[in-house]
Amino acid sequence: MNHNYQPKIVVFTCENSGWLALKHASALGLLIPERVEFIKLPCSGKVDLLYLLKALEKVDGTLVIACQKENCKFLKGNLRAEQRVNRAGKLLKEIGLEEERVRIVYLAANMEHKFAETVQNFYDKIRELGPNRGKVMK
Amino acid sequence: MKMNKRIGVFFCTCQGKVTEKVDYGLVTSEIRKLPQVEYIGESSDLCCQTERELICRKIAEKKLNRIVIVGCVKPKQERQFKELMKEAGANPHLLFLGDILEECCNVHEKGALCTFKALEMTKMAVARADKLEEVHYDKIPVNRTVLVIGGGLAGIETALESAARGFKVILIEKEDKLGGRLSRVNTIFGTDRIPAFLLEDKIAAVTLCSNIEVWTTTRLIDLDGNIGDFTAWLDTNGIVTNINVGALVIATGVQTVFCPVKYGLSISGNIIGLMNFERMLAEGKDFNYKRISMVVGKNTEAYALPFVIAVKNAVLIRKKFDAAVNLFYTNMKVSGDNWEKLYSEARGLGVHFFKFEDELEISLSQGEIAISYEDPFIQGKIPGSYKIVSDYIVFPEELVPAEETEQLTSILKIEIAPSSFMSVDNVHILNESTSRDGIYLVGSCQYPGFVNEIEMSAKIVAQDISRRLNADIVEVELTQPYVDAAKCVVCLTCYRCCPHGAITIEHGEHYKNLYRSAARMNPLACRRCGICAAECPGKAIQMPDYTDDQILAQLEAMEV
Amino acid sequence: MIIAERKPIDEILKFLNKHQKVLVLGCGGCVTVCLAGGETETGILHSQLTMARNKEGRPLDVIEKTVERQCDFEYLAGVRHLVKEVDAVLSLACGIGIQTCAEAFPEKLVWPGVNTKFLGVNLNVGEWAERCQACGHCVLDKTGGICPVARCSKSIFNGPCGGSQGGKCEVSPDTDCAWALIYDRLSRLGEVDSLREIMPVKDWSFSRDGGPRKLVREDLELESGQ
């Protein structure tokens, strides 16, 4: 494995949990890898399957950060997000890519340490997997 | 009308905090190359007044129609810059904020990568800003009638509070008179008011109030529409009428089921339910020289109500009669206002408290009740069990939702909680709200409640209704998802997925598709989660500020 | 409504193996409603195909488009210029749309992207059930609005058979016995006596047994009036 390899990751965050956790992590100066982009959504339920796939055409992994189960501000948003993430994983697996490249994590706004840790772990995991072979080079 | 995109990018160094790690010179020189970017400004503090005025001037001078602010973004700043857009005469939704300080500088170490990330974030922000669309306000006529279901204390109280705020109220009750369960209560803890008189006063106030219409022997059988415009079908003794209302308040309360079988006992005159016991006291039954045992324990611990009623009545008996009172409990819940005091008072008056852990052995012979009981504190030290004999045994009844609660929730399209009572939407927002806007829960239909809690809830709900329906025509920002009728195949996917029942299928010649219909997100009832937009199989639904175009453009602008 | 399901990606990739540029053509009709081939699914397949072929190092150029209905030639005519640009068309419409597509573009290979399952009802999001077999001669008047042709595993006309147990079909415990449903419904309506009448053998000539079917209504045909 190339030791200089740095994966690129897109993180979709719910503005009621992940987004706030990011702000708190930032206030504490917790470090997050540079090659991670955050996109805020009003609810994880807004995550479109197409967003996940379009992102994966360019990057090595996508992470969805949703509110804790049974604690979605909109009742079922995080559950719908989970279903879409699962389907995205299945679609990747079907074409011989690693389904681990897309993942959903549930956390609360006040879990900034868990947030930083989750992003780092996911980053490390993707780093281990190596470059996304389905990526469209541009 | 398509206008050329003229984007203005304003960088803020946040008093040098950003430039400590990021080289703005490099970022701006790259951003300047983007064709849509018309103006680039830099400042050490965009939040200060002179800078704000400068932005306003530049918007006018350079005819900027999309603004990107790069710096730090807290909710306060977001509000401020939206205000600023309004001051500058631009639509506040043509603004995109990139949080370089918090998402880049604070979480990365200083270095080339950090500047690169800042550049990338700015590029993504510009790409997104390029696709931003205006969002306007609309004026929506609303009905300002409140339908209150249930004529108990909660219903009456909400009706009075709503009427006091100028609303017309229709109060329906399935029985032939108002009053509900409070009429069976002897005393109310925490107040000297006598329930019967209290109710009498409230009912008199309802009858006198010209804004309140009372419909007895009436139930809700069907419901259509959303907040501000519900149509409710009411059945009064078989005659069905439909009325238009703006909000609904559910106050259907609780019912009690007495089942001594659970304790291995059958129905008998000296086995009494707690509420029934209270009623006996109200009716003046003589308990002199009697021994009374109350059991508040296993299976009745879900709610605080039985504890308080039991202790309250134990105190009452000790004060009024020469009687012995034993209270068996597993956990004593006295966690409310003045409840601890009540408990101490009971102890002081000589009520015997017995803690038990597992099962109590209760047997009935020759009209006497014997309870075999093992004290968990001295267990092992003194072997064997005690036997306590009494004349009456009192259990709390099971507290279950009122009859027809399940039917009612399916009519209202709201959720049932695991407790089988109606489910509150999110306790962090409003304790009385359901998953659908304009439908509220007051009183014991949510969980068995106390009089003071119910009075408070009634006020809160009346206040929230008057906030939402503050005039005959309310102004609302159309940030709810919208539907492109040409793409909508009215498949009902969004309608079925909406957790708030805010979507309706509308028909009309102006819908330019095969079906002459399309889904519509009610701007008052929609809570802006965007689930529908992500579910739509025809990509017909877009959510303002989060359209697919915007998010995909942002992804497109990302470096690989 | 016609219910379809997307074909496994392996199958689709095999179809497109030799192509460099394809048009993924969605349909805004039934397959959008049953979440199998609308604009969203077209986009998803587009993305999946692109990634799959990139992985193999043989990039595939994908164009996506969704037309109103693929079972009408006029709507397909709207994409004729796009079709000229590609090696093949992958149609996400039902079997009818795919065939119409093949007929409309005789010079191009047209590949099926979905399996057309049945004519059915949408019970809930993600749940569909068969309701009609288009047998051409409706008997719902005699069976309380529940079709024994489509919903009885054996399509028998004087049921139930001996395999009906507790309202379920012997073929699968998940399937309701159509005749149990018919009996229950008619008895609720007080019409159960109508079942005493023995139904005659069904005339299957209206169905597939008469060969491929065609419907012509002279009162509506444009040419016949002239």
PDB file of N, CA, C and O in Angstrom, chain B residues 306-336:
ATOM      1  N   PRO B 306     -50.565   7.486  40.741  1.00  0.00           N
ATOM      2  CA  PRO B 306     -51.059   6.617  41.813  1.00  0.00           C
ATOM      3  C   PRO B 306     -50.367   6.850  43.158  1.00  0.00           C
ATOM      4  O   PRO B 306     -51.008   6.777  44.208  1.00  0.00           O
ATOM      5  N   PHE B 307     -49.069   7.175  43.134  1.00  0.00           N
ATOM      6  CA  PHE B 307     -48.338   7.404  44.382  1.00  0.00           C
ATOM      7  C   PHE B 307     -48.931   8.582  45.137  1.00  0.00           C
ATOM      8  O   PHE B 307     -49.208   8.519  46.321  1.00  0.00           O
ATOM      9  N   VAL B 308     -49.109   9.673  44.399  1.00  0.00           N
ATOM     10  CA  VAL B 308     -49.579  10.893  45.037  1.00  0.00           C
ATOM     11  C   VAL B 308     -51.000  10.710  45.549  1.00  0.00           C
ATOM     12  O   VAL B 308     -51.333  11.129  46.663  1.00  0.00           O
ATOM     13  N   ILE B 309     -51.826  10.040  44.756  1.00  0.00           N
ATOM     14  CA  ILE B 309     -53.207   9.826  45.198  1.00  0.00           C
ATOM     15  C   ILE B 309     -53.226   8.963  46.453  1.00  0.00           C
ATOM     16  O   ILE B 309     -53.955   9.238  47.416  1.00  0.00           O
ATOM     17  N   ALA B 310     -52.408   7.923  46.475  1.00  0.00           N
ATOM     18  CA  ALA B 310     -52.386   7.018  47.628  1.00  0.00           C
ATOM     19  C   ALA B 310     -51.937   7.760  48.887  1.00  0.00           C
ATOM     20  O   ALA B 310     -52.590   7.686  49.931  1.00  0.00           O
ATOM     21  N   VAL B 311     -50.841   8.514  48.784  1.00  0.00           N
ATOM     22  CA  VAL B 311     -50.327   9.206  49.970  1.00  0.00           C
ATOM     23  C   VAL B 311     -51.306  10.293  50.416  1.00  0.00           C
ATOM     24  O   VAL B 311     -51.584  10.470  51.604  1.00  0.00           O
ATOM     25  N   LYS B 312     -51.856  10.994  49.424  1.00  0.00           N
ATOM     26  CA  LYS B 312     -52.825  12.050  49.715  1.00  0.00           C
ATOM     27  C   LYS B 312     -54.010  11.502  50.514  1.00  0.00           C
ATOM     28  O   LYS B 312     -54.423  12.060  51.533  1.00  0.00           O
ATOM     29  N   ASN B 313     -54.529  10.353  50.076  1.00  0.00           N
ATOM     30  CA  ASN B 313     -55.687   9.774  50.756  1.00  0.00           C
ATOM     31  C   ASN B 313     -55.332   9.144  52.093  1.00  0.00           C
ATOM     32  O   ASN B 313     -56.145   9.127  53.006  1.00  0.00           O
ATOM     33  N   ALA B 314     -54.100   8.646  52.197  1.00  0.00           N
ATOM     34  CA  ALA B 314     -53.654   8.109  53.481  1.00  0.00           C
ATOM     35  C   ALA B 314     -53.667   9.227  54.519  1.00  0.00           C
ATOM     36  O   ALA B 314     -54.149   9.051  55.656  1.00  0.00           O
ATOM     37  N   VAL B 315     -53.157  10.394  54.125  1.00  0.00           N
ATOM     38  CA  VAL B 315     -53.150  11.553  55.022  1.00  0.00           C
ATOM     39  C   VAL B 315     -54.570  11.944  55.408  1.00  0.00           C
ATOM     40  O   VAL B 315     -54.892  12.163  56.580  1.00  0.00           O
ATOM     41  N   LEU B 316     -55.430  11.966  54.389  1.00  0.00           N
ATOM     42  CA  LEU B 316     -56.819  12.365  54.608  1.00  0.00           C
ATOM     43  C   LEU B 316     -57.514  11.458  55.611  1.00  0.00           C
ATOM     44  O   LEU B 316     -58.211  11.911  56.527  1.00  0.00           O
ATOM     45  N   ILE B 317     -57.295  10.154  55.466  1.00  0.00           N
ATOM     46  CA  ILE B 317     -57.939   9.178  56.341  1.00  0.00           C
ATOM     47  C   ILE B 317     -57.454   9.359  57.782  1.00  0.00           C
ATOM     48  O   ILE B 317     -58.241   9.374  58.730  1.00  0.00           O
ATOM     49  N   ARG B 318     -56.135   9.522  57.911  1.00  0.00           N
ATOM     50  CA  ARG B 318     -55.580   9.671  59.254  1.00  0.00           C
ATOM     51  C   ARG B 318     -56.120  10.927  59.925  1.00  0.00           C
ATOM     52  O   ARG B 318     -56.299  10.954  61.135  1.00  0.00           O
ATOM     53  N   LYS B 319     -56.363  11.951  59.134  1.00  0.00           N
ATOM     54  CA  LYS B 319     -56.853  13.203  59.706  1.00  0.00           C
ATOM     55  C   LYS B 319     -58.330  13.107  60.073  1.00  0.00           C
ATOM     56  O   LYS B 319     -58.777  13.664  61.053  1.00  0.00           O
ATOM     57  N   LYS B 320     -59.093  12.414  59.236  1.00  0.00           N
ATOM     58  CA  LYS B 320     -60.542  12.463  59.335  1.00  0.00           C
ATOM     59  C   LYS B 320     -61.107  11.351  60.215  1.00  0.00           C
ATOM     60  O   LYS B 320     -62.114  11.532  60.885  1.00  0.00           O
ATOM     61  N   PHE B 321     -60.449  10.185  60.164  1.00  0.00           N
ATOM     62  CA  PHE B 321     -61.001   9.036  60.890  1.00  0.00           C
ATOM     63  C   PHE B 321     -59.989   8.488  61.879  1.00  0.00           C
ATOM     64  O   PHE B 321     -58.792   8.736  61.770  1.00  0.00           O
ATOM     65  N   ASP B 322     -60.502   7.686  62.770  1.00  0.00           N
ATOM     66  CA  ASP B 322     -59.623   6.934  63.650  1.00  0.00           C
ATOM     67  C   ASP B 322     -59.424   5.581  62.968  1.00  0.00           C
ATOM     68  O   ASP B 322     -60.150   4.622  63.221  1.00  0.00           O
ATOM     69  N   ALA B 323     -58.482   5.540  62.044  1.00  0.00           N
ATOM     70  CA  ALA B 323     -58.286   4.327  61.246  1.00  0.00           C
ATOM     71  C   ALA B 323     -56.799   4.078  61.064  1.00  0.00           C
ATOM     72  O   ALA B 323     -56.001   5.010  61.103  1.00  0.00           O
ATOM     73  N   ALA B 324     -56.454   2.804  60.846  1.00  0.00           N
ATOM     74  CA  ALA B 324     -55.046   2.462  60.600  1.00  0.00           C
ATOM     75  C   ALA B 324     -54.804   2.387  59.101  1.00  0.00           C
ATOM     76  O   ALA B 324     -55.603   1.809  58.371  1.00  0.00           O
ATOM     77  N   VAL B 325     -53.728   3.006  58.655  1.00  0.00           N
ATOM     78  CA  VAL B 325     -53.416   2.970  57.218  1.00  0.00           C
ATOM     79  C   VAL B 325     -52.031   2.371  57.002  1.00  0.00           C
ATOM     80  O   VAL B 325     -51.048   2.854  57.570  1.00  0.00           O
ATOM     81  N   ASN B 326     -51.959   1.316  56.217  1.00  0.00           N
ATOM     82  CA  ASN B 326     -50.675   0.728  55.822  1.00  0.00           C
ATOM     83  C   ASN B 326     -50.472   0.976  54.343  1.00  0.00           C
ATOM     84  O   ASN B 326     -51.386   0.772  53.551  1.00  0.00           O
ATOM     85  N   LEU B 327     -49.269   1.411  53.999  1.00  0.00           N
ATOM     86  CA  LEU B 327     -49.011   1.648  52.575  1.00  0.00           C
ATOM     87  C   LEU B 327     -47.835   0.789  52.122  1.00  0.00           C
ATOM     88  O   LEU B 327     -46.710   0.984  52.579  1.00  0.00           O
ATOM     89  N   PHE B 328     -48.117  -0.188  51.269  1.00  0.00           N
ATOM     90  CA  PHE B 328     -47.066  -1.055  50.733  1.00  0.00           C
ATOM     91  C   PHE B 328     -46.576  -0.480  49.418  1.00  0.00           C
ATOM     92  O   PHE B 328     -47.372  -0.101  48.569  1.00  0.00           O
ATOM     93  N   TYR B 329     -45.268  -0.436  49.280  1.00  0.00           N
ATOM     94  CA  TYR B 329     -44.733   0.169  48.054  1.00  0.00           C
ATOM     95  C   TYR B 329     -43.444  -0.529  47.663  1.00  0.00           C
ATOM     96  O   TYR B 329     -42.783  -1.151  48.501  1.00  0.00           O
ATOM     97  N   THR B 330     -43.077  -0.423  46.402  1.00  0.00           N
ATOM     98  CA  THR B 330     -41.750  -0.901  45.980  1.00  0.00           C
ATOM     99  C   THR B 330     -40.801   0.287  45.877  1.00  0.00           C
ATOM    100  O   THR B 330     -39.697   0.258  46.377  1.00  0.00           O
ATOM    101  N   ASN B 331     -41.268   1.340  45.191  1.00  0.00           N
ATOM    102  CA  ASN B 331     -40.509   2.588  45.147  1.00  0.00           C
ATOM    103  C   ASN B 331     -41.488   3.719  45.383  1.00  0.00           C
ATOM    104  O   ASN B 331     -42.548   3.742  44.781  1.00  0.00           O
ATOM    105  N   MET B 332     -41.108   4.633  46.240  1.00  0.00           N
ATOM    106  CA  MET B 332     -42.014   5.744  46.501  1.00  0.00           C
ATOM    107  C   MET B 332     -41.613   6.893  45.596  1.00  0.00           C
ATOM    108  O   MET B 332     -40.509   7.409  45.684  1.00  0.00           O
ATOM    109  N   LYS B 333     -42.529   7.251  44.678  1.00  0.00           N
ATOM    110  CA  LYS B 333     -42.193   8.338  43.756  1.00  0.00           C
ATOM    111  C   LYS B 333     -42.800   9.630  44.271  1.00  0.00           C
ATOM    112  O   LYS B 333     -44.005   9.861  44.161  1.00  0.00           O
ATOM    113  N   VAL B 334     -41.956  10.448  44.880  1.00  0.00           N
ATOM    114  CA  VAL B 334     -42.459  11.726  45.392  1.00  0.00           C
ATOM    115  C   VAL B 334     -41.564  12.836  44.835  1.00  0.00           C
ATOM    116  O   VAL B 334     -40.989  13.613  45.564  1.00  0.00           O
ATOM    117  N   SER B 335     -41.476  12.858  43.510  1.00  0.00           N
ATOM    118  CA  SER B 335     -40.504  13.739  42.890  1.00  0.00           C
ATOM    119  C   SER B 335     -41.108  15.023  42.333  1.00  0.00           C
ATOM    120  O   SER B 335     -40.528  15.669  41.485  1.00  0.00           O
ATOM    121  N   GLY B 336     -42.295  15.387  42.810  1.00  0.00           N
ATOM    122  CA  GLY B 336     -42.903  16.617  42.293  1.00  0.00           C
ATOM    123  C   GLY B 336     -42.915  17.716  43.337  1.00  0.00           C
ATOM    124  O   GLY B 336     -42.376  17.553  44.434  1.00  0.00           O
TER     125      GLY B 336
END
